[in-house]
């Protein structure tokens, strides 16, 4: 929210008490900071749930602002980096690195053959590999809407990521995003997301366009026959 990563909120989600020491209604401690290095999970110490962190950003109006280029490239150097999602109009790419002022990317839009689990439990994953060689594009041709990806398997990985962000990203006058310790007071209260309850067993289909007559449609829609 507001291009801000909140350490306190992430640690509330990722730090969970072991079942042996947790009690009903007990929540993870609030006073956890980025300097705490996890050295195992002794009895009573919160365990860490692996974190997949996606940071959606807009780095300009119609094109990427050059002031963000160096910080954007620094993100690929972080050991926690999973790359970035982005592209240009009508083209979405998965960026995995850079060379000079060019981004290296893969095109994920390749139709894959269905792979079924074999009898011994293994999977033939050949079709999951990129069928095309990585390509390159100028970083200044990148659409300003991007999403950075990071993976922190352990708490120490997240703490290390926070240190790298403070050192390499927050040093800029015009920052790509912010990293704060505490939940901002002017924000709504933090509520950890929960898995939605599934109330149906499958998709519901409309058999014919005649069934649409009972709805009051205020906009024009194009009905596609399948």
mmCIF file with all atom_site columns, C-alpha atoms in Angstrom:
data_model
loop_
_atom_site.group_PDB
_atom_site.id
_atom_site.type_symbol
_atom_site.label_atom_id
_atom_site.label_alt_id
_atom_site.label_comp_id
_atom_site.label_asym_id
_atom_site.label_entity_id
_atom_site.label_seq_id
_atom_site.pdbx_PDB_ins_code
_atom_site.Cartn_x
_atom_site.Cartn_y
_atom_site.Cartn_z
_atom_site.occupancy
_atom_site.B_iso_or_equiv
_atom_site.pdbx_formal_charge
_atom_site.auth_seq_id
_atom_site.auth_comp_id
_atom_site.auth_asym_id
_atom_site.auth_atom_id
_atom_site.pdbx_PDB_model_num
ATOM 1   C CA . UNK A 1 1   ? 0.000   0.000   0.000   1.00 0.00 ? 1   UNK A CA 1
ATOM 2   C CA . UNK A 1 2   ? 1.376   3.437   -0.959  1.00 0.00 ? 2   UNK A CA 1
ATOM 3   C CA . UNK A 1 3   ? 4.497   1.691   -2.310  1.00 0.00 ? 3   UNK A CA 1
ATOM 4   C CA . UNK A 1 4   ? 5.391   0.774   1.255   1.00 0.00 ? 4   UNK A CA 1
ATOM 5   C CA . UNK A 1 5   ? 6.604   -2.519  2.723   1.00 0.00 ? 5   UNK A CA 1
ATOM 6   C CA . UNK A 1 6   ? 5.834   -2.808  6.439   1.00 0.00 ? 6   UNK A CA 1
ATOM 7   C CA . UNK A 1 7   ? 8.210   -5.062  8.376   1.00 0.00 ? 7   UNK A CA 1
ATOM 8   C CA . UNK A 1 8   ? 5.862   -5.380  11.360  1.00 0.00 ? 8   UNK A CA 1
ATOM 9   C CA . UNK A 1 9   ? 2.958   -6.638  9.234   1.00 0.00 ? 9   UNK A CA 1
ATOM 10  C CA . UNK A 1 10  ? 5.100   -9.174  7.387   1.00 0.00 ? 10  UNK A CA 1
ATOM 11  C CA . UNK A 1 11  ? 6.517   -10.585 10.612  1.00 0.00 ? 11  UNK A CA 1
ATOM 12  C CA . UNK A 1 12  ? 3.019   -10.909 12.064  1.00 0.00 ? 12  UNK A CA 1
ATOM 13  C CA . UNK A 1 13  ? 2.084   -13.069 9.086   1.00 0.00 ? 13  UNK A CA 1
ATOM 14  C CA . UNK A 1 14  ? 5.270   -15.126 8.843   1.00 0.00 ? 14  UNK A CA 1
ATOM 15  C CA . UNK A 1 15  ? 6.182   -15.698 12.503  1.00 0.00 ? 15  UNK A CA 1
ATOM 16  C CA . UNK A 1 16  ? 4.031   -18.493 13.912  1.00 0.00 ? 16  UNK A CA 1
ATOM 17  C CA . UNK A 1 17  ? 4.310   -20.118 17.313  1.00 0.00 ? 17  UNK A CA 1
ATOM 18  C CA . UNK A 1 18  ? 5.053   -23.861 17.400  1.00 0.00 ? 18  UNK A CA 1
ATOM 19  C CA . UNK A 1 19  ? 1.995   -25.993 18.100  1.00 0.00 ? 19  UNK A CA 1
ATOM 20  C CA . UNK A 1 20  ? 3.541   -27.224 21.323  1.00 0.00 ? 20  UNK A CA 1
ATOM 21  C CA . UNK A 1 21  ? 3.719   -23.739 22.805  1.00 0.00 ? 21  UNK A CA 1
ATOM 22  C CA . UNK A 1 22  ? 0.829   -21.973 21.106  1.00 0.00 ? 22  UNK A CA 1
ATOM 23  C CA . UNK A 1 23  ? -2.433  -21.459 22.946  1.00 0.00 ? 23  UNK A CA 1
ATOM 24  C CA . UNK A 1 24  ? -5.877  -20.742 21.639  1.00 0.00 ? 24  UNK A CA 1
ATOM 25  C CA . UNK A 1 25  ? -6.182  -17.140 20.543  1.00 0.00 ? 25  UNK A CA 1
ATOM 26  C CA . UNK A 1 26  ? -2.475  -16.460 20.985  1.00 0.00 ? 26  UNK A CA 1
ATOM 27  C CA . UNK A 1 27  ? -0.883  -14.343 18.269  1.00 0.00 ? 27  UNK A CA 1
ATOM 28  C CA . UNK A 1 28  ? 2.756   -13.815 17.234  1.00 0.00 ? 28  UNK A CA 1
ATOM 29  C CA . UNK A 1 29  ? 4.645   -11.146 19.183  1.00 0.00 ? 29  UNK A CA 1
ATOM 30  C CA . UNK A 1 30  ? 4.376   -7.626  17.829  1.00 0.00 ? 30  UNK A CA 1
ATOM 31  C CA . UNK A 1 31  ? 7.804   -6.430  18.876  1.00 0.00 ? 31  UNK A CA 1
ATOM 32  C CA . UNK A 1 32  ? 9.898   -8.086  16.175  1.00 0.00 ? 32  UNK A CA 1
ATOM 33  C CA . UNK A 1 33  ? 12.380  -6.034  14.211  1.00 0.00 ? 33  UNK A CA 1
ATOM 34  C CA . UNK A 1 34  ? 14.558  -6.504  11.173  1.00 0.00 ? 34  UNK A CA 1
ATOM 35  C CA . UNK A 1 35  ? 17.752  -6.810  13.225  1.00 0.00 ? 35  UNK A CA 1
ATOM 36  C CA . UNK A 1 36  ? 16.689  -10.033 14.883  1.00 0.00 ? 36  UNK A CA 1
ATOM 37  C CA . UNK A 1 37  ? 18.540  -12.858 13.167  1.00 0.00 ? 37  UNK A CA 1
ATOM 38  C CA . UNK A 1 38  ? 16.879  -16.250 13.297  1.00 0.00 ? 38  UNK A CA 1
ATOM 39  C CA . UNK A 1 39  ? 19.248  -18.907 14.609  1.00 0.00 ? 39  UNK A CA 1
ATOM 40  C CA . UNK A 1 40  ? 16.973  -21.891 14.539  1.00 0.00 ? 40  UNK A CA 1
ATOM 41  C CA . UNK A 1 41  ? 13.623  -22.286 16.229  1.00 0.00 ? 41  UNK A CA 1
ATOM 42  C CA . UNK A 1 42  ? 14.092  -23.399 19.850  1.00 0.00 ? 42  UNK A CA 1
ATOM 43  C CA . UNK A 1 43  ? 11.115  -24.296 21.982  1.00 0.00 ? 43  UNK A CA 1
ATOM 44  C CA . UNK A 1 44  ? 8.754   -21.342 22.354  1.00 0.00 ? 44  UNK A CA 1
ATOM 45  C CA . UNK A 1 45  ? 10.410  -19.310 19.602  1.00 0.00 ? 45  UNK A CA 1
ATOM 46  C CA . UNK A 1 46  ? 8.189   -18.407 16.639  1.00 0.00 ? 46  UNK A CA 1
ATOM 47  C CA . UNK A 1 47  ? 8.835   -20.399 13.484  1.00 0.00 ? 47  UNK A CA 1
ATOM 48  C CA . UNK A 1 48  ? 9.039   -18.673 10.097  1.00 0.00 ? 48  UNK A CA 1
ATOM 49  C CA . UNK A 1 49  ? 6.661   -19.364 7.247   1.00 0.00 ? 49  UNK A CA 1
ATOM 50  C CA . UNK A 1 50  ? 8.454   -18.904 3.895   1.00 0.00 ? 50  UNK A CA 1
ATOM 51  C CA . UNK A 1 51  ? 7.615   -15.542 2.352   1.00 0.00 ? 51  UNK A CA 1
ATOM 52  C CA . UNK A 1 52  ? 6.859   -14.750 -1.280  1.00 0.00 ? 52  UNK A CA 1
ATOM 53  C CA . UNK A 1 53  ? 6.893   -10.957 -1.467  1.00 0.00 ? 53  UNK A CA 1
ATOM 54  C CA . UNK A 1 54  ? 5.461   -9.192  -4.524  1.00 0.00 ? 54  UNK A CA 1
ATOM 55  C CA . UNK A 1 55  ? 5.973   -5.412  -4.679  1.00 0.00 ? 55  UNK A CA 1
ATOM 56  C CA . UNK A 1 56  ? 3.823   -3.807  -7.425  1.00 0.00 ? 56  UNK A CA 1
ATOM 57  C CA . UNK A 1 57  ? 5.147   -0.429  -8.570  1.00 0.00 ? 57  UNK A CA 1
ATOM 58  C CA . UNK A 1 58  ? 4.607   2.308   -11.119 1.00 0.00 ? 58  UNK A CA 1
ATOM 59  C CA . UNK A 1 59  ? 7.938   3.856   -12.045 1.00 0.00 ? 59  UNK A CA 1
ATOM 60  C CA . UNK A 1 60  ? 6.720   6.704   -14.218 1.00 0.00 ? 60  UNK A CA 1
ATOM 61  C CA . UNK A 1 61  ? 3.735   8.035   -16.155 1.00 0.00 ? 61  UNK A CA 1
ATOM 62  C CA . UNK A 1 62  ? 4.000   6.842   -19.743 1.00 0.00 ? 62  UNK A CA 1
ATOM 63  C CA . UNK A 1 63  ? 7.491   5.370   -19.573 1.00 0.00 ? 63  UNK A CA 1
ATOM 64  C CA . UNK A 1 64  ? 9.961   4.408   -16.886 1.00 0.00 ? 64  UNK A CA 1
ATOM 65  C CA . UNK A 1 65  ? 11.638  7.359   -15.177 1.00 0.00 ? 65  UNK A CA 1
ATOM 66  C CA . UNK A 1 66  ? 15.434  7.085   -15.644 1.00 0.00 ? 66  UNK A CA 1
ATOM 67  C CA . UNK A 1 67  ? 16.002  7.992   -11.986 1.00 0.00 ? 67  UNK A CA 1
ATOM 68  C CA . UNK A 1 68  ? 14.709  4.513   -11.020 1.00 0.00 ? 68  UNK A CA 1
ATOM 69  C CA . UNK A 1 69  ? 16.977  2.551   -13.369 1.00 0.00 ? 69  UNK A CA 1
ATOM 70  C CA . UNK A 1 70  ? 19.917  1.995   -11.006 1.00 0.00 ? 70  UNK A CA 1
ATOM 71  C CA . UNK A 1 71  ? 17.715  0.959   -8.077  1.00 0.00 ? 71  UNK A CA 1
ATOM 72  C CA . UNK A 1 72  ? 15.686  -1.329  -10.344 1.00 0.00 ? 72  UNK A CA 1
ATOM 73  C CA . UNK A 1 73  ? 18.845  -3.105  -11.476 1.00 0.00 ? 73  UNK A CA 1
ATOM 74  C CA . UNK A 1 74  ? 20.060  -3.422  -7.873  1.00 0.00 ? 74  UNK A CA 1
ATOM 75  C CA . UNK A 1 75  ? 16.996  -5.554  -7.090  1.00 0.00 ? 75  UNK A CA 1
ATOM 76  C CA . UNK A 1 76  ? 18.200  -8.261  -9.484  1.00 0.00 ? 76  UNK A CA 1
ATOM 77  C CA . UNK A 1 77  ? 21.495  -8.488  -7.543  1.00 0.00 ? 77  UNK A CA 1
ATOM 78  C CA . UNK A 1 78  ? 19.767  -9.407  -4.289  1.00 0.00 ? 78  UNK A CA 1
ATOM 79  C CA . UNK A 1 79  ? 19.998  -13.136 -3.465  1.00 0.00 ? 79  UNK A CA 1
ATOM 80  C CA . UNK A 1 80  ? 16.305  -13.099 -2.553  1.00 0.00 ? 80  UNK A CA 1
ATOM 81  C CA . UNK A 1 81  ? 15.285  -11.802 -6.011  1.00 0.00 ? 81  UNK A CA 1
ATOM 82  C CA . UNK A 1 82  ? 12.845  -13.777 -8.168  1.00 0.00 ? 82  UNK A CA 1
ATOM 83  C CA . UNK A 1 83  ? 13.022  -11.240 -10.973 1.00 0.00 ? 83  UNK A CA 1
ATOM 84  C CA . UNK A 1 84  ? 10.282  -8.895  -12.109 1.00 0.00 ? 84  UNK A CA 1
ATOM 85  C CA . UNK A 1 85  ? 7.015   -8.957  -14.015 1.00 0.00 ? 85  UNK A CA 1
ATOM 86  C CA . UNK A 1 86  ? 6.404   -6.284  -16.610 1.00 0.00 ? 86  UNK A CA 1
ATOM 87  C CA . UNK A 1 87  ? 6.823   -5.584  -20.298 1.00 0.00 ? 87  UNK A CA 1
ATOM 88  C CA . UNK A 1 88  ? 5.512   -3.068  -22.776 1.00 0.00 ? 88  UNK A CA 1
ATOM 89  C CA . UNK A 1 89  ? 2.089   -2.422  -24.343 1.00 0.00 ? 89  UNK A CA 1
ATOM 90  C CA . UNK A 1 90  ? 0.492   -5.711  -25.460 1.00 0.00 ? 90  UNK A CA 1
ATOM 91  C CA . UNK A 1 91  ? 3.533   -7.695  -24.281 1.00 0.00 ? 91  UNK A CA 1
ATOM 92  C CA . UNK A 1 92  ? 4.084   -9.153  -20.812 1.00 0.00 ? 92  UNK A CA 1
ATOM 93  C CA . UNK A 1 93  ? 7.476   -10.573 -19.896 1.00 0.00 ? 93  UNK A CA 1
ATOM 94  C CA . UNK A 1 94  ? 9.312   -12.201 -16.997 1.00 0.00 ? 94  UNK A CA 1
ATOM 95  C CA . UNK A 1 95  ? 12.587  -10.345 -16.356 1.00 0.00 ? 95  UNK A CA 1
ATOM 96  C CA . UNK A 1 96  ? 15.373  -12.411 -14.800 1.00 0.00 ? 96  UNK A CA 1
ATOM 97  C CA . UNK A 1 97  ? 18.369  -10.075 -14.929 1.00 0.00 ? 97  UNK A CA 1
ATOM 98  C CA . UNK A 1 98  ? 20.172  -7.337  -16.818 1.00 0.00 ? 98  UNK A CA 1
ATOM 99  C CA . UNK A 1 99  ? 23.260  -6.702  -18.915 1.00 0.00 ? 99  UNK A CA 1
ATOM 100 C CA . UNK A 1 100 ? 24.349  -3.089  -18.981 1.00 0.00 ? 100 UNK A CA 1
ATOM 101 C CA . UNK A 1 101 ? 21.246  -1.057  -19.756 1.00 0.00 ? 101 UNK A CA 1
ATOM 102 C CA . UNK A 1 102 ? 19.362  -4.022  -21.214 1.00 0.00 ? 102 UNK A CA 1
ATOM 103 C CA . UNK A 1 103 ? 16.978  -6.336  -19.376 1.00 0.00 ? 103 UNK A CA 1
ATOM 104 C CA . UNK A 1 104 ? 17.086  -10.098 -19.922 1.00 0.00 ? 104 UNK A CA 1
ATOM 105 C CA . UNK A 1 105 ? 13.635  -11.616 -20.144 1.00 0.00 ? 105 UNK A CA 1
ATOM 106 C CA . UNK A 1 106 ? 11.657  -14.747 -20.901 1.00 0.00 ? 106 UNK A CA 1
ATOM 107 C CA . UNK A 1 107 ? 8.285   -14.787 -22.624 1.00 0.00 ? 107 UNK A CA 1
ATOM 108 C CA . UNK A 1 108 ? 5.929   -16.874 -20.458 1.00 0.00 ? 108 UNK A CA 1
ATOM 109 C CA . UNK A 1 109 ? 3.212   -17.032 -23.106 1.00 0.00 ? 109 UNK A CA 1
ATOM 110 C CA . UNK A 1 110 ? 4.068   -20.414 -24.540 1.00 0.00 ? 110 UNK A CA 1
ATOM 111 C CA . UNK A 1 111 ? 1.344   -23.039 -24.779 1.00 0.00 ? 111 UNK A CA 1
ATOM 112 C CA . UNK A 1 112 ? 2.447   -26.065 -22.770 1.00 0.00 ? 112 UNK A CA 1
ATOM 113 C CA . UNK A 1 113 ? 1.531   -29.706 -23.210 1.00 0.00 ? 113 UNK A CA 1
ATOM 114 C CA . UNK A 1 114 ? -0.416  -31.194 -20.315 1.00 0.00 ? 114 UNK A CA 1
ATOM 115 C CA . UNK A 1 115 ? 1.828   -33.211 -18.013 1.00 0.00 ? 115 UNK A CA 1
ATOM 116 C CA . UNK A 1 116 ? 0.309   -35.986 -15.904 1.00 0.00 ? 116 UNK A CA 1
ATOM 117 C CA . UNK A 1 117 ? 1.884   -37.585 -12.864 1.00 0.00 ? 117 UNK A CA 1
ATOM 118 C CA . UNK A 1 118 ? 3.572   -40.841 -13.750 1.00 0.00 ? 118 UNK A CA 1
ATOM 119 C CA . UNK A 1 119 ? 3.024   -44.066 -11.813 1.00 0.00 ? 119 UNK A CA 1
ATOM 120 C CA . UNK A 1 120 ? 6.198   -43.686 -9.759  1.00 0.00 ? 120 UNK A CA 1
ATOM 121 C CA . UNK A 1 121 ? 5.202   -40.170 -8.691  1.00 0.00 ? 121 UNK A CA 1
ATOM 122 C CA . UNK A 1 122 ? 7.656   -38.325 -10.919 1.00 0.00 ? 122 UNK A CA 1
ATOM 123 C CA . UNK A 1 123 ? 6.680   -35.761 -13.508 1.00 0.00 ? 123 UNK A CA 1
ATOM 124 C CA . UNK A 1 124 ? 8.131   -35.271 -16.951 1.00 0.00 ? 124 UNK A CA 1
ATOM 125 C CA . UNK A 1 125 ? 8.766   -31.529 -16.740 1.00 0.00 ? 125 UNK A CA 1
ATOM 126 C CA . UNK A 1 126 ? 10.318  -30.968 -20.154 1.00 0.00 ? 126 UNK A CA 1
ATOM 127 C CA . UNK A 1 127 ? 7.420   -28.833 -21.382 1.00 0.00 ? 127 UNK A CA 1
ATOM 128 C CA . UNK A 1 128 ? 7.722   -26.509 -18.379 1.00 0.00 ? 128 UNK A CA 1
ATOM 129 C CA . UNK A 1 129 ? 11.100  -25.212 -19.524 1.00 0.00 ? 129 UNK A CA 1
ATOM 130 C CA . UNK A 1 130 ? 11.270  -22.123 -21.709 1.00 0.00 ? 130 UNK A CA 1
ATOM 131 C CA . UNK A 1 131 ? 11.294  -23.177 -25.338 1.00 0.00 ? 131 UNK A CA 1
ATOM 132 C CA . UNK A 1 132 ? 12.873  -19.932 -26.512 1.00 0.00 ? 132 UNK A CA 1
ATOM 133 C CA . UNK A 1 133 ? 16.237  -18.432 -25.654 1.00 0.00 ? 133 UNK A CA 1
ATOM 134 C CA . UNK A 1 134 ? 16.238  -15.435 -23.277 1.00 0.00 ? 134 UNK A CA 1
ATOM 135 C CA . UNK A 1 135 ? 15.816  -12.107 -25.057 1.00 0.00 ? 135 UNK A CA 1
ATOM 136 C CA . UNK A 1 136 ? 16.922  -8.575  -24.279 1.00 0.00 ? 136 UNK A CA 1
ATOM 137 C CA . UNK A 1 137 ? 15.315  -5.139  -24.382 1.00 0.00 ? 137 UNK A CA 1
ATOM 138 C CA . UNK A 1 138 ? 16.389  -1.645  -23.369 1.00 0.00 ? 138 UNK A CA 1
ATOM 139 C CA . UNK A 1 139 ? 15.371  -0.871  -19.820 1.00 0.00 ? 139 UNK A CA 1
ATOM 140 C CA . UNK A 1 140 ? 14.057  2.523   -20.957 1.00 0.00 ? 140 UNK A CA 1
ATOM 141 C CA . UNK A 1 141 ? 11.529  0.736   -23.210 1.00 0.00 ? 141 UNK A CA 1
ATOM 142 C CA . UNK A 1 142 ? 9.995   -0.926  -20.171 1.00 0.00 ? 142 UNK A CA 1
ATOM 143 C CA . UNK A 1 143 ? 6.412   -0.062  -19.292 1.00 0.00 ? 143 UNK A CA 1
ATOM 144 C CA . UNK A 1 144 ? 6.403   1.796   -15.932 1.00 0.00 ? 144 UNK A CA 1
ATOM 145 C CA . UNK A 1 145 ? 4.001   -0.726  -14.336 1.00 0.00 ? 145 UNK A CA 1
ATOM 146 C CA . UNK A 1 146 ? 6.121   -3.528  -12.892 1.00 0.00 ? 146 UNK A CA 1
ATOM 147 C CA . UNK A 1 147 ? 6.085   -5.990  -10.004 1.00 0.00 ? 147 UNK A CA 1
ATOM 148 C CA . UNK A 1 148 ? 9.229   -7.060  -8.157  1.00 0.00 ? 148 UNK A CA 1
ATOM 149 C CA . UNK A 1 149 ? 9.403   -10.563 -6.690  1.00 0.00 ? 149 UNK A CA 1
ATOM 150 C CA . UNK A 1 150 ? 11.418  -11.767 -3.693  1.00 0.00 ? 150 UNK A CA 1
ATOM 151 C CA . UNK A 1 151 ? 11.531  -15.050 -1.774  1.00 0.00 ? 151 UNK A CA 1
ATOM 152 C CA . UNK A 1 152 ? 12.639  -15.314 1.858   1.00 0.00 ? 152 UNK A CA 1
ATOM 153 C CA . UNK A 1 153 ? 12.756  -18.913 2.998   1.00 0.00 ? 153 UNK A CA 1
ATOM 154 C CA . UNK A 1 154 ? 13.892  -18.045 6.519   1.00 0.00 ? 154 UNK A CA 1
ATOM 155 C CA . UNK A 1 155 ? 13.594  -15.013 8.762   1.00 0.00 ? 155 UNK A CA 1
ATOM 156 C CA . UNK A 1 156 ? 17.287  -14.249 8.344   1.00 0.00 ? 156 UNK A CA 1
ATOM 157 C CA . UNK A 1 157 ? 16.695  -14.011 4.584   1.00 0.00 ? 157 UNK A CA 1
ATOM 158 C CA . UNK A 1 158 ? 14.042  -11.358 5.150   1.00 0.00 ? 158 UNK A CA 1
ATOM 159 C CA . UNK A 1 159 ? 16.249  -9.491  7.609   1.00 0.00 ? 159 UNK A CA 1
ATOM 160 C CA . UNK A 1 160 ? 19.066  -9.546  5.059   1.00 0.00 ? 160 UNK A CA 1
ATOM 161 C CA . UNK A 1 161 ? 16.683  -8.278  2.361   1.00 0.00 ? 161 UNK A CA 1
ATOM 162 C CA . UNK A 1 162 ? 15.612  -5.386  4.607   1.00 0.00 ? 162 UNK A CA 1
ATOM 163 C CA . UNK A 1 163 ? 19.264  -4.436  5.133   1.00 0.00 ? 163 UNK A CA 1
ATOM 164 C CA . UNK A 1 164 ? 19.947  -4.513  1.387   1.00 0.00 ? 164 UNK A CA 1
ATOM 165 C CA . UNK A 1 165 ? 16.889  -2.380  0.654   1.00 0.00 ? 165 UNK A CA 1
ATOM 166 C CA . UNK A 1 166 ? 17.960  0.195   3.224   1.00 0.00 ? 166 UNK A CA 1
ATOM 167 C CA . UNK A 1 167 ? 21.458  0.253   1.775   1.00 0.00 ? 167 UNK A CA 1
ATOM 168 C CA . UNK A 1 168 ? 20.754  0.173   -1.968  1.00 0.00 ? 168 UNK A CA 1
ATOM 169 C CA . UNK A 1 169 ? 17.161  1.337   -2.516  1.00 0.00 ? 169 UNK A CA 1
ATOM 170 C CA . UNK A 1 170 ? 16.432  3.859   0.216   1.00 0.00 ? 170 UNK A CA 1
ATOM 171 C CA . UNK A 1 171 ? 19.640  5.813   -0.457  1.00 0.00 ? 171 UNK A CA 1
ATOM 172 C CA . UNK A 1 172 ? 18.036  7.355   -3.539  1.00 0.00 ? 172 UNK A CA 1
ATOM 173 C CA . UNK A 1 173 ? 16.316  10.739  -3.307  1.00 0.00 ? 173 UNK A CA 1
ATOM 174 C CA . UNK A 1 174 ? 13.417  9.446   -5.409  1.00 0.00 ? 174 UNK A CA 1
ATOM 175 C CA . UNK A 1 175 ? 12.761  5.968   -4.040  1.00 0.00 ? 175 UNK A CA 1
ATOM 176 C CA . UNK A 1 176 ? 11.059  3.109   -5.857  1.00 0.00 ? 176 UNK A CA 1
ATOM 177 C CA . UNK A 1 177 ? 9.315   2.074   -2.639  1.00 0.00 ? 177 UNK A CA 1
ATOM 178 C CA . UNK A 1 178 ? 9.536   2.594   1.107   1.00 0.00 ? 178 UNK A CA 1
ATOM 179 C CA . UNK A 1 179 ? 10.440  0.178   3.897   1.00 0.00 ? 179 UNK A CA 1
ATOM 180 C CA . UNK A 1 180 ? 9.139   1.024   7.365   1.00 0.00 ? 180 UNK A CA 1
ATOM 181 C CA . UNK A 1 181 ? 9.327   -0.782  10.685  1.00 0.00 ? 181 UNK A CA 1
ATOM 182 C CA . UNK A 1 182 ? 5.869   -0.015  12.115  1.00 0.00 ? 182 UNK A CA 1
ATOM 183 C CA . UNK A 1 183 ? 2.387   -0.068  10.629  1.00 0.00 ? 183 UNK A CA 1
ATOM 184 C CA . UNK A 1 184 ? 1.536   3.580   9.741   1.00 0.00 ? 184 UNK A CA 1
ATOM 185 C CA . UNK A 1 185 ? -0.974  5.033   12.168  1.00 0.00 ? 185 UNK A CA 1
ATOM 186 C CA . UNK A 1 186 ? -3.074  6.627   9.415   1.00 0.00 ? 186 UNK A CA 1
ATOM 187 C CA . UNK A 1 187 ? -3.590  3.272   7.663   1.00 0.00 ? 187 UNK A CA 1
ATOM 188 C CA . UNK A 1 188 ? -6.511  0.946   8.382   1.00 0.00 ? 188 UNK A CA 1
ATOM 189 C CA . UNK A 1 189 ? -5.716  -1.775  10.961  1.00 0.00 ? 189 UNK A CA 1
ATOM 190 C CA . UNK A 1 190 ? -3.711  -4.654  9.574   1.00 0.00 ? 190 UNK A CA 1
ATOM 191 C CA . UNK A 1 191 ? -5.770  -7.824  9.113   1.00 0.00 ? 191 UNK A CA 1
ATOM 192 C CA . UNK A 1 192 ? -3.830  -10.897 7.912   1.00 0.00 ? 192 UNK A CA 1
ATOM 193 C CA . UNK A 1 193 ? -5.497  -12.402 4.847   1.00 0.00 ? 193 UNK A CA 1
ATOM 194 C CA . UNK A 1 194 ? -7.364  -15.655 5.280   1.00 0.00 ? 194 UNK A CA 1
ATOM 195 C CA . UNK A 1 195 ? -8.214  -18.359 2.795   1.00 0.00 ? 195 UNK A CA 1
ATOM 196 C CA . UNK A 1 196 ? -11.681 -17.726 1.344   1.00 0.00 ? 196 UNK A CA 1
ATOM 197 C CA . UNK A 1 197 ? -14.386 -20.257 2.040   1.00 0.00 ? 197 UNK A CA 1
ATOM 198 C CA . UNK A 1 198 ? -15.383 -22.209 -1.060  1.00 0.00 ? 198 UNK A CA 1
ATOM 199 C CA . UNK A 1 199 ? -19.179 -22.262 -1.326  1.00 0.00 ? 199 UNK A CA 1
ATOM 200 C CA . UNK A 1 200 ? -19.473 -23.924 -4.724  1.00 0.00 ? 200 UNK A CA 1
ATOM 201 C CA . UNK A 1 201 ? -18.023 -27.079 -6.191  1.00 0.00 ? 201 UNK A CA 1
ATOM 202 C CA . UNK A 1 202 ? -17.585 -25.770 -9.728  1.00 0.00 ? 202 UNK A CA 1
ATOM 203 C CA . UNK A 1 203 ? -18.364 -23.079 -12.240 1.00 0.00 ? 203 UNK A CA 1
ATOM 204 C CA . UNK A 1 204 ? -21.942 -22.182 -13.044 1.00 0.00 ? 204 UNK A CA 1
ATOM 205 C CA . UNK A 1 205 ? -22.743 -21.830 -16.726 1.00 0.00 ? 205 UNK A CA 1
ATOM 206 C CA . UNK A 1 206 ? -25.515 -20.078 -18.578 1.00 0.00 ? 206 UNK A CA 1
ATOM 207 C CA . UNK A 1 207 ? -27.013 -22.482 -21.098 1.00 0.00 ? 207 UNK A CA 1
ATOM 208 C CA . UNK A 1 208 ? -28.298 -19.864 -23.519 1.00 0.00 ? 208 UNK A CA 1
ATOM 209 C CA . UNK A 1 209 ? -28.360 -16.123 -24.077 1.00 0.00 ? 209 UNK A CA 1
ATOM 210 C CA . UNK A 1 210 ? -32.098 -16.123 -23.294 1.00 0.00 ? 210 UNK A CA 1
ATOM 211 C CA . UNK A 1 211 ? -31.256 -16.461 -19.613 1.00 0.00 ? 211 UNK A CA 1
ATOM 212 C CA . UNK A 1 212 ? -29.593 -13.033 -19.756 1.00 0.00 ? 212 UNK A CA 1
ATOM 213 C CA . UNK A 1 213 ? -32.949 -11.338 -20.369 1.00 0.00 ? 213 UNK A CA 1
ATOM 214 C CA . UNK A 1 214 ? -33.822 -11.523 -16.683 1.00 0.00 ? 214 UNK A CA 1
ATOM 215 C CA . UNK A 1 215 ? -30.849 -9.310  -15.807 1.00 0.00 ? 215 UNK A CA 1
ATOM 216 C CA . UNK A 1 216 ? -30.994 -5.537  -16.011 1.00 0.00 ? 216 UNK A CA 1
ATOM 217 C CA . UNK A 1 217 ? -27.881 -4.778  -18.055 1.00 0.00 ? 217 UNK A CA 1
ATOM 218 C CA . UNK A 1 218 ? -26.807 -1.135  -17.962 1.00 0.00 ? 218 UNK A CA 1
ATOM 219 C CA . UNK A 1 219 ? -23.851 -1.674  -20.284 1.00 0.00 ? 219 UNK A CA 1
ATOM 220 C CA . UNK A 1 220 ? -23.417 -3.293  -23.666 1.00 0.00 ? 220 UNK A CA 1
ATOM 221 C CA . UNK A 1 221 ? -21.744 -6.677  -23.714 1.00 0.00 ? 221 UNK A CA 1
ATOM 222 C CA . UNK A 1 222 ? -20.647 -8.881  -26.570 1.00 0.00 ? 222 UNK A CA 1
ATOM 223 C CA . UNK A 1 223 ? -21.936 -12.436 -26.286 1.00 0.00 ? 223 UNK A CA 1
ATOM 224 C CA . UNK A 1 224 ? -19.429 -14.957 -27.590 1.00 0.00 ? 224 UNK A CA 1
ATOM 225 C CA . UNK A 1 225 ? -20.701 -18.336 -28.752 1.00 0.00 ? 225 UNK A CA 1
ATOM 226 C CA . UNK A 1 226 ? -18.378 -21.153 -27.757 1.00 0.00 ? 226 UNK A CA 1
#
